[in-house]
Amino acid sequence: WSRCKADRSVLGVRQHWHVTSSMAFHCSLQADHARIKSVHEAQIYFRSRGSSELVMKWGSTFFARQKVFAAQELLKWDYDPSENVVFLRMLRMPPRQAKVKTYILSRPKGGDFEGLKEMLAIFSSGVVQLGSPTRGVSLYRLLVVINPFSGRKHACDVWQSVAEMFALAGIETDCHQTQHAGHAREILRDCELSLYNGVISVGGDGTANEVLTGLLENSLNLDREEGAPASPPFGIIAAGTDCTLAKFISSTDPLCAARSIIRGCDVRPMDLLQVQHGDERRYSACGVGWGIPGHIARDSESLRKTFGVHRYTISLLKNLVHLNPVAGTVRIKPAHVDEELKFKPCGPSCEVCALPMSGTARGGEEEEEVVSGKFLFVACLKTEKTSCPFVHLADGCVDAFLVEDLNLIDLAHLYLSMGPDGKHMDNGNFKHWKAKPVTIIPDDKSDHLRRRQ
């Protein structure tokens, strides 16, 4: 491609535009959003700055504007010969929230769009398309579980905002809406998993935990060939209150999460907690809490109708005002952890999670530790980074911590010191272990464990 450099002065400022002149195209531009309110004469061209970029310029001489799109942001382009119009569906990835936008190109200079179609063909050639994963598995049919009562009760709208992306990628989706508590678990437990090669949860942490529990119960009953995965890949599109799991494994932005799922950007193993309480067995990807965390989980459902997404904050303030410690015994069997890996944060391509099966626990276990007394907090976490910033998704361990009975001032000091740097872990009132099994024995037999939702 030949390149030329065009200079122009705007209010005394000299700007340099690098234009691929042989591929430049002139037409009229319109968009389906408020940023471009009317039809403008525009110039469309390509440039290469390490990777291919599509550039749109429009506006007057003194107030020219431009938009730059990377190759992976082009979802789809269509040409309507009857109207002589080209539609561009672009996925914009700004820092805060992703958006899908349509740009309409009409009245081409020269009478037709042959030049532009050639440009778009060159732009998309060799580029990984939306439905072709860069790594991981190729998705062709997904089971989607939607909880319409989750969070702000807009999970159905969230799914509709991303459903088009799956259709554009040629992925079939089988959607189910939950009707009552535990319904997501029943859907996954009773479905024919062989019909799907991926599962998506649209909701919050509670919905995700139900889906994972049903998925695991179903997978345990399957006859799998040697080397086959234990279950189909699981993804989450956040539509809940806190969405701790979505923050950890992907993104709380629905469009960003959908693109990651479709392109198979990061398929990796994930640990689940197995919670045995009497004869009941459940699974969780977030954590288990006793004391104040258990009281918050217990109160959240009764406060849902009145306070909605603020119910966790209201319940936390209520429990902090009336500190009510729980009494009992906690038995912890610490895992052997390499000191050089102990304070490494988890993320994509995590070297700790990439270790052989059981991760940092591969070296065996240490002697069991027993702590008895009164506790404000006892928690076993897998995906909550506020309290345990060095928790890992697949290290084979659970991050267990406890806070014994404190006065409100000491508790407030500990809470305010919590952060991603982990300084609060040096506080003597905060006791933390990388553990394998953890046993909680309440003195009051009516004090039930509450799984974190």
Coordinates of C-alpha atoms in Angstrom, one line a residue:
W1 CA 0.0 0.0 0.0
S2 CA 1.4 3.4 -0.9
R3 CA 1.3 6.0 1.8
C4 CA 1.2 9.7 1.7
K5 CA 1.4 12.3 4.5
A6 CA -1.1 15.2 4.5
D7 CA -0.5 18.3 6.7
R8 CA -3.1 20.8 7.9
S9 CA -3.2 23.7 10.3
V10 CA -6.0 24.0 12.8
L11 CA -6.0 27.1 15.0
G12 CA -2.2 27.3 14.7
V13 CA -1.6 23.6 15.5
R14 CA 0.0 21.5 12.9
Q15 CA -1.3 17.9 12.7
H16 CA 0.1 15.0 10.7
W17 CA -2.3 12.4 9.2
H18 CA -0.8 9.3 7.7
V19 CA -3.3 8.2 5.0
T20 CA -3.2 5.1 2.9
S21 CA -4.1 7.0 -0.2
S22 CA -4.6 4.1 -2.6
M23 CA -7.3 2.7 -0.3
A24 CA -9.1 5.9 0.7
F25 CA -12.8 6.0 0.1
H26 CA -15.3 8.9 0.2
C27 CA -19.0 8.5 1.2
S28 CA -21.7 9.7 3.6
L29 CA -21.7 8.5 7.2
Q30 CA -24.6 8.1 9.6
A31 CA -24.8 6.2 13.0
D32 CA -27.5 4.7 15.2
H33 CA -26.4 6.6 18.3
A34 CA -26.2 10.2 19.5
R35 CA -22.5 10.8 18.8
I36 CA -23.1 11.3 15.1
K37 CA -26.5 13.0 14.9
S38 CA -26.8 13.5 11.2
V39 CA -25.4 12.5 7.8
H40 CA -21.8 13.7 7.2
E41 CA -19.5 13.5 4.3
A42 CA -16.7 11.1 5.4
Q43 CA -13.5 9.6 4.4
I44 CA -12.8 5.9 5.1
Y45 CA -9.3 4.4 4.9
F46 CA -6.9 2.0 6.5
R47 CA -3.6 2.4 8.2
S48 CA -1.1 0.1 9.9
R49 CA 0.5 0.9 13.2
G50 CA 1.6 -2.6 14.3
S51 CA -1.9 -3.8 13.5
S52 CA -4.5 -2.9 10.9
E53 CA -6.8 -0.1 11.8
L54 CA -9.9 1.3 10.1
V55 CA -10.3 5.1 10.3
M56 CA -13.4 7.1 9.8
K57 CA -13.1 10.9 9.4
W58 CA -16.0 13.4 9.1
G59 CA -16.9 17.0 9.9
S60 CA -15.9 20.4 8.7
T61 CA -12.4 21.7 8.0
F62 CA -12.0 23.2 11.4
F63 CA -14.0 20.7 13.5
A64 CA -13.0 17.4 11.9
R65 CA -13.5 14.3 13.9
Q66 CA -12.4 10.7 13.5
K67 CA -12.9 7.2 14.9
V68 CA -10.3 4.5 14.8
F69 CA -11.3 0.8 15.0
A70 CA -9.0 -2.2 15.5
A71 CA -9.6 -5.3 13.3
Q72 CA -11.2 -7.3 16.1
E73 CA -13.8 -4.6 16.7
L74 CA -15.5 -5.3 13.3
L75 CA -18.3 -7.8 14.2
K76 CA -20.0 -7.8 10.8
W77 CA -20.5 -5.9 7.6
D78 CA -23.3 -6.1 5.1
Y79 CA -24.0 -4.6 1.7
D80 CA -27.6 -3.8 0.7
P81 CA -27.6 -3.6 -3.2
S82 CA -31.2 -2.3 -3.4
E83 CA -30.3 0.7 -1.3
N84 CA -26.6 0.9 -2.2
V85 CA -25.8 1.0 1.5
V86 CA -23.1 -0.6 3.6
F87 CA -23.8 -1.4 7.3
L88 CA -20.9 -1.8 9.7
R89 CA -21.5 -3.5 13.1
M90 CA -18.6 -2.4 15.4
L91 CA -17.9 -3.4 19.0
R92 CA -16.4 -0.4 20.7
M93 CA -14.2 -1.2 23.7
P94 CA -13.8 2.0 25.8
P95 CA -12.3 1.9 29.3
R96 CA -15.7 1.8 31.1
Q97 CA -18.3 0.0 29.1
A98 CA -18.3 -1.8 25.8
K99 CA -21.0 -0.9 23.2
V100 CA -22.2 -2.4 19.9
K101 CA -22.8 0.3 17.3
T102 CA -24.0 0.4 13.7
Y103 CA -22.5 2.8 11.1
I104 CA -24.4 3.4 7.9
L105 CA -22.4 4.3 4.8
S106 CA -24.3 5.7 1.8
R107 CA -23.9 7.9 -1.4
P108 CA -20.5 6.7 -2.3
K109 CA -18.3 9.0 -4.4
G110 CA -18.1 7.2 -7.7
G111 CA -21.5 5.6 -7.6
D112 CA -20.8 2.2 -6.0
F113 CA -19.1 0.5 -3.0
E114 CA -16.7 -1.8 -4.9
G115 CA -13.7 0.0 -3.5
L116 CA -15.0 -0.1 0.0
K117 CA -15.9 -3.8 -0.2
E118 CA -12.4 -4.4 -1.4
M119 CA -11.1 -2.5 1.6
L120 CA -13.2 -4.4 4.0
A121 CA -12.2 -7.7 2.5
I122 CA -8.5 -6.8 2.9
F123 CA -9.2 -5.6 6.5
S124 CA -10.9 -8.8 7.6
S125 CA -8.5 -11.2 5.7
G126 CA -6.2 -13.0 8.1
V127 CA -8.0 -11.6 11.1
V128 CA -9.4 -14.0 13.8
Q129 CA -13.2 -13.7 13.3
L130 CA -15.6 -13.5 16.2
G131 CA -16.7 -17.1 16.1
S132 CA -13.2 -18.6 15.7
P133 CA -11.5 -18.8 19.1
T134 CA -7.9 -17.8 19.4
R135 CA -7.4 -20.7 21.8
G136 CA -9.5 -23.1 23.9
V137 CA -12.6 -24.7 22.4
S138 CA -14.8 -23.9 19.4
L139 CA -18.4 -23.2 20.6
Y140 CA -21.3 -24.2 18.5
R141 CA -24.2 -24.7 21.0
L142 CA -24.5 -23.2 24.5
L143 CA -26.9 -23.8 27.4
V144 CA -27.8 -20.4 28.8
V145 CA -29.4 -20.1 32.3
I146 CA -31.0 -16.7 33.0
N147 CA -32.1 -15.6 36.5
P148 CA -34.7 -12.8 35.9
F149 CA -34.8 -12.1 39.7
S150 CA -31.1 -11.5 40.1
G151 CA -29.7 -8.1 41.2
R152 CA -31.8 -5.3 39.7
K153 CA -34.0 -7.8 37.9
H154 CA -32.7 -6.9 34.5
A155 CA -30.9 -10.2 33.6
C156 CA -33.2 -10.7 30.6
D157 CA -32.3 -7.3 29.2
V158 CA -28.6 -8.0 29.8
W159 CA -28.9 -11.2 27.8
Q160 CA -30.7 -9.5 24.9
S161 CA -27.9 -6.9 24.7
V162 CA -25.4 -9.7 24.0
A163 CA -27.5 -12.3 22.2
E164 CA -26.8 -10.7 18.8
M165 CA -23.0 -11.3 19.2
F166 CA -23.6 -15.1 19.6
A167 CA -25.9 -15.1 16.6
L168 CA -23.3 -13.2 14.5
A169 CA -20.7 -15.8 15.5
G170 CA -23.0 -18.7 14.4
I171 CA -23.4 -20.0 17.9
E172 CA -26.8 -21.6 18.8
T173 CA -28.1 -20.8 22.3
D174 CA -30.6 -22.7 24.3
C175 CA -32.0 -20.3 26.9
H176 CA -33.8 -21.2 30.2
Q177 CA -35.2 -18.8 32.7
T178 CA -35.3 -19.8 36.4
Q179 CA -38.6 -19.8 38.2
H180 CA -37.7 -20.4 41.8
A181 CA -34.7 -20.9 44.1
G182 CA -32.7 -24.0 43.2
H183 CA -34.2 -24.1 39.6
A184 CA -30.8 -23.4 38.0
R185 CA -29.4 -26.4 39.8
E186 CA -32.3 -28.6 38.6
I187 CA -31.9 -27.5 35.0
L188 CA -28.2 -28.4 34.9
R189 CA -28.6 -31.6 36.9
D190 CA -31.3 -33.0 34.6
C191 CA -30.2 -31.7 31.2
E192 CA -28.4 -33.8 28.5
L193 CA -24.9 -32.3 28.7
S194 CA -23.8 -34.1 25.5
L195 CA -25.9 -31.7 23.5
Y196 CA -23.9 -28.7 24.6
N197 CA -20.2 -27.8 24.6
G198 CA -20.6 -24.7 26.9
V199 CA -22.7 -23.4 29.7
I200 CA -23.4 -19.7 30.5
S201 CA -24.9 -18.2 33.7
V202 CA -26.7 -14.9 33.4
G203 CA -27.1 -13.5 36.9
G204 CA -25.1 -13.1 40.1
D205 CA -23.0 -15.2 42.3
G206 CA -25.9 -17.2 43.6
T207 CA -27.0 -18.2 40.1
A208 CA -23.5 -19.1 39.1
N209 CA -23.1 -21.3 42.2
E210 CA -26.4 -23.1 41.5
V211 CA -25.4 -23.7 37.9
L212 CA -22.0 -25.0 38.9
T213 CA -23.5 -27.3 41.5
G214 CA -26.0 -28.8 39.0
L215 CA -23.2 -29.0 36.3
L216 CA -20.9 -30.9 38.7
E217 CA -23.7 -33.3 39.9
N218 CA -24.6 -34.0 36.2
S219 CA -20.9 -34.5 35.2
L220 CA -20.3 -36.9 38.0
N221 CA -22.9 -39.2 36.6
L222 CA -21.5 -39.3 33.0
D223 CA -19.4 -42.0 31.5
R224 CA -16.5 -40.1 30.0
E225 CA -13.7 -41.3 27.7
E226 CA -10.2 -41.1 29.1
G227 CA -8.8 -37.6 28.8
A228 CA -12.2 -36.0 28.2
P229 CA -12.9 -32.8 30.3
A230 CA -15.0 -33.3 33.4
S231 CA -17.6 -30.8 32.2
P232 CA -18.3 -28.3 29.4
P233 CA -16.7 -24.9 29.8
F234 CA -18.5 -22.5 32.1
G235 CA -18.9 -18.8 31.6
I236 CA -20.7 -16.0 33.4
I237 CA -22.4 -12.8 32.1
A238 CA -22.8 -10.6 35.1
A239 CA -26.4 -9.4 35.9
G240 CA -26.4 -9.6 39.7
T241 CA -25.6 -7.5 42.8
D242 CA -21.9 -8.0 43.5
C243 CA -20.8 -10.5 40.8
T244 CA -17.6 -11.5 42.7
L245 CA -17.0 -14.5 40.4
A246 CA -17.5 -12.5 37.2
K247 CA -14.9 -9.9 38.4
F248 CA -12.4 -12.7 39.1
I249 CA -12.7 -14.8 35.9
S250 CA -13.7 -12.3 33.3
S251 CA -15.5 -9.0 33.4
T252 CA -18.7 -7.5 34.8
D253 CA -19.3 -5.7 31.4
P254 CA -21.7 -8.0 29.5
L255 CA -20.3 -7.3 26.1
C256 CA -16.7 -7.8 27.2
A257 CA -17.6 -11.1 28.9
A258 CA -19.6 -12.2 25.8
R259 CA -16.7 -11.6 23.5
S260 CA -14.3 -13.4 25.8
I261 CA -16.6 -16.4 25.8
I262 CA -17.2 -16.4 22.1
R263 CA -13.5 -16.1 21.2
G264 CA -12.4 -18.7 23.8
C265 CA -9.9 -16.2 25.1
D266 CA -9.2 -17.8 28.4
V267 CA -10.3 -21.4 29.1
R268 CA -8.7 -22.7 32.3
P269 CA -9.5 -25.0 35.2
M270 CA -11.3 -23.7 38.3
D271 CA -11.5 -25.1 41.8
L272 CA -14.8 -25.6 43.6
L273 CA -15.5 -25.8 47.3
Q274 CA -17.3 -28.9 48.5
V275 CA -19.4 -28.1 51.5
Q276 CA -20.7 -31.0 53.7
H277 CA -23.3 -30.0 56.3
G278 CA -24.9 -33.0 57.8
D279 CA -26.4 -35.1 55.0
E280 CA -26.4 -32.1 52.6
R281 CA -23.6 -31.6 50.1
R282 CA -23.2 -28.4 48.0
Y283 CA -20.6 -26.7 45.9
S284 CA -19.5 -23.2 45.7
A285 CA -17.1 -21.2 43.5
C286 CA -17.1 -18.1 45.8
G287 CA -16.8 -19.2 49.5
V288 CA -18.3 -20.2 52.8
G289 CA -18.8 -17.9 55.7
W290 CA -19.6 -18.2 59.4
G291 CA -20.3 -15.4 61.8
I292 CA -21.0 -12.0 60.2
P293 CA -20.6 -13.4 56.7
G294 CA -23.1 -16.1 57.5
H295 CA -25.5 -13.6 59.1
I296 CA -25.3 -11.4 55.9
A297 CA -26.0 -14.3 53.7
R298 CA -29.0 -15.3 55.9
D299 CA -30.4 -11.8 56.0
S300 CA -29.9 -11.0 52.3
E301 CA -33.0 -12.8 51.0
S302 CA -35.3 -11.3 53.6
L303 CA -34.0 -7.8 52.7
R304 CA -34.1 -8.3 48.9
K305 CA -37.6 -7.0 48.3
T306 CA -37.1 -3.9 50.5
F307 CA -33.5 -2.8 49.7
G308 CA -32.7 -4.6 46.4
V309 CA -29.0 -4.3 45.5
H310 CA -28.2 -2.5 48.7
R311 CA -29.3 -5.3 50.9
Y312 CA -25.7 -6.6 51.6
T313 CA -24.6 -3.1 52.7
I314 CA -27.7 -2.8 55.0
S315 CA -27.1 -6.2 56.5
L316 CA -23.4 -5.5 57.1
L317 CA -24.1 -2.2 58.9
K318 CA -26.8 -3.9 61.0
N319 CA -24.3 -6.6 62.1
L320 CA -21.5 -4.1 62.7
V321 CA -23.7 -2.1 65.0
H322 CA -24.8 -5.2 67.0
L323 CA -21.6 -7.3 67.0
N324 CA -22.8 -10.8 67.7
P325 CA -19.8 -13.3 67.7
V326 CA -20.3 -17.0 67.2
A327 CA -18.7 -19.6 69.5
G328 CA -17.1 -22.8 68.4
T329 CA -14.0 -24.6 67.1
V330 CA -12.3 -24.3 63.7
R331 CA -10.0 -27.1 62.6
I332 CA -7.7 -26.2 59.7
K333 CA -5.2 -28.4 57.9
P334 CA -2.8 -26.1 56.2
A335 CA -1.4 -26.9 52.8
H336 CA 2.3 -26.8 52.0
V337 CA 2.9 -23.6 50.0
D338 CA 6.1 -22.5 48.2
E339 CA 7.1 -19.3 49.9
E340 CA 8.1 -17.7 46.5
L341 CA 4.6 -18.3 45.2
K342 CA 2.7 -17.4 48.3
F343 CA 2.1 -13.7 47.6
K344 CA 1.7 -13.9 43.8
P345 CA -1.7 -12.5 42.6
C346 CA -3.9 -14.6 40.3
G347 CA -4.8 -13.5 36.8
P348 CA -4.8 -14.7 33.1
S349 CA -1.9 -17.1 32.4
C350 CA -1.3 -17.5 36.2
E351 CA 1.9 -19.5 36.8
V352 CA 0.5 -20.8 40.2
C353 CA -2.7 -22.1 38.6
A354 CA -0.7 -23.6 35.8
L355 CA 1.2 -25.9 38.1
P356 CA 0.3 -29.7 38.1
M357 CA -2.9 -30.9 39.8
S358 CA -3.4 -29.5 43.3
G359 CA -1.1 -26.5 42.6
T360 CA 0.6 -25.1 45.6
A361 CA -0.7 -27.9 47.7
R362 CA 1.3 -30.5 45.7
G363 CA 3.9 -30.8 48.5
G364 CA 1.6 -32.3 51.0
E365 CA -0.1 -31.0 54.2
E366 CA 1.1 -29.7 57.5
E367 CA -0.2 -30.6 61.0
E368 CA -3.8 -29.7 61.7
E369 CA -4.3 -26.5 63.7
V370 CA -7.2 -26.0 66.1
V371 CA -8.6 -22.7 67.1
S372 CA -11.4 -22.4 69.7
G373 CA -13.3 -19.4 71.0
K374 CA -15.5 -16.6 69.8
F375 CA -15.3 -15.3 66.2
L376 CA -16.7 -12.4 64.3
F377 CA -15.5 -13.7 60.9
V378 CA -14.7 -17.2 59.7
A379 CA -14.5 -17.7 55.9
C380 CA -13.2 -20.1 53.3
L381 CA -12.8 -18.2 50.0
K382 CA -11.9 -19.0 46.4
T383 CA -12.7 -15.8 44.4
E384 CA -12.9 -12.9 46.9
K385 CA -9.9 -10.6 46.7
T386 CA -10.8 -8.0 49.2
S387 CA -10.1 -10.1 52.2
C388 CA -7.7 -12.5 50.6
P389 CA -5.9 -10.6 47.7
F390 CA -3.7 -13.6 46.8
V391 CA -6.5 -16.2 46.4
H392 CA -6.1 -18.3 43.2
L393 CA -8.7 -19.8 40.9
A394 CA -7.1 -23.3 40.5
D395 CA -4.3 -23.7 43.1
G396 CA -5.9 -26.7 44.8
C397 CA -6.2 -24.7 48.1
V398 CA -8.8 -22.7 49.9
D399 CA -7.9 -19.4 51.5
A400 CA -9.2 -19.6 55.1
F401 CA -9.2 -16.7 57.5
L402 CA -10.7 -15.9 60.9
V403 CA -11.1 -12.8 63.0
E404 CA -11.7 -13.4 66.7
D405 CA -14.0 -11.3 68.9
L406 CA -12.9 -7.6 68.7
N407 CA -14.3 -4.2 69.7
L408 CA -15.8 -2.0 67.0
I409 CA -12.7 0.3 66.9
D410 CA -10.2 -2.5 66.3
L411 CA -12.6 -4.1 63.7
A412 CA -13.0 -0.8 61.9
H413 CA -9.2 -0.4 61.8
L414 CA -8.8 -3.9 60.3
Y415 CA -11.5 -3.3 57.8
L416 CA -10.1 0.0 56.6
S417 CA -6.7 -1.5 56.1
M418 CA -8.0 -4.2 53.7
G419 CA -6.7 -3.8 50.1
P420 CA -5.0 -5.4 47.2
D421 CA -1.5 -4.9 48.8
G422 CA -2.5 -7.4 51.6
K423 CA -1.2 -5.2 54.4
H424 CA -4.1 -6.2 56.6
M425 CA -2.8 -9.8 56.6
D426 CA 0.0 -8.6 58.9
N427 CA -2.5 -7.5 61.5
G428 CA -2.4 -9.8 64.5
N429 CA -6.3 -10.0 64.6
F430 CA -6.4 -11.4 61.0
K431 CA -5.3 -15.1 60.9
H432 CA -4.9 -16.6 57.4
W433 CA -4.1 -20.0 56.0
K434 CA -3.7 -21.7 52.6
A435 CA -5.6 -24.8 53.5
K436 CA -7.1 -28.1 52.2
P437 CA -9.9 -29.3 54.5
V438 CA -11.4 -26.9 57.0
T439 CA -13.9 -28.1 59.7
I440 CA -16.2 -25.7 61.6
I441 CA -17.9 -27.0 64.7
P442 CA -20.3 -24.5 66.3
D443 CA -21.0 -24.8 70.0
D444 CA -24.6 -23.9 69.3
K445 CA -26.0 -26.7 67.1
S446 CA -28.7 -24.4 65.7
D447 CA -26.0 -22.1 64.3
H448 CA -26.1 -23.2 60.6
L449 CA -23.4 -22.6 58.1
R450 CA -24.4 -20.3 55.3
R451 CA -23.0 -20.6 51.8
R452 CA -21.9 -17.2 50.4
Q453 CA -24.3 -16.3 47.6

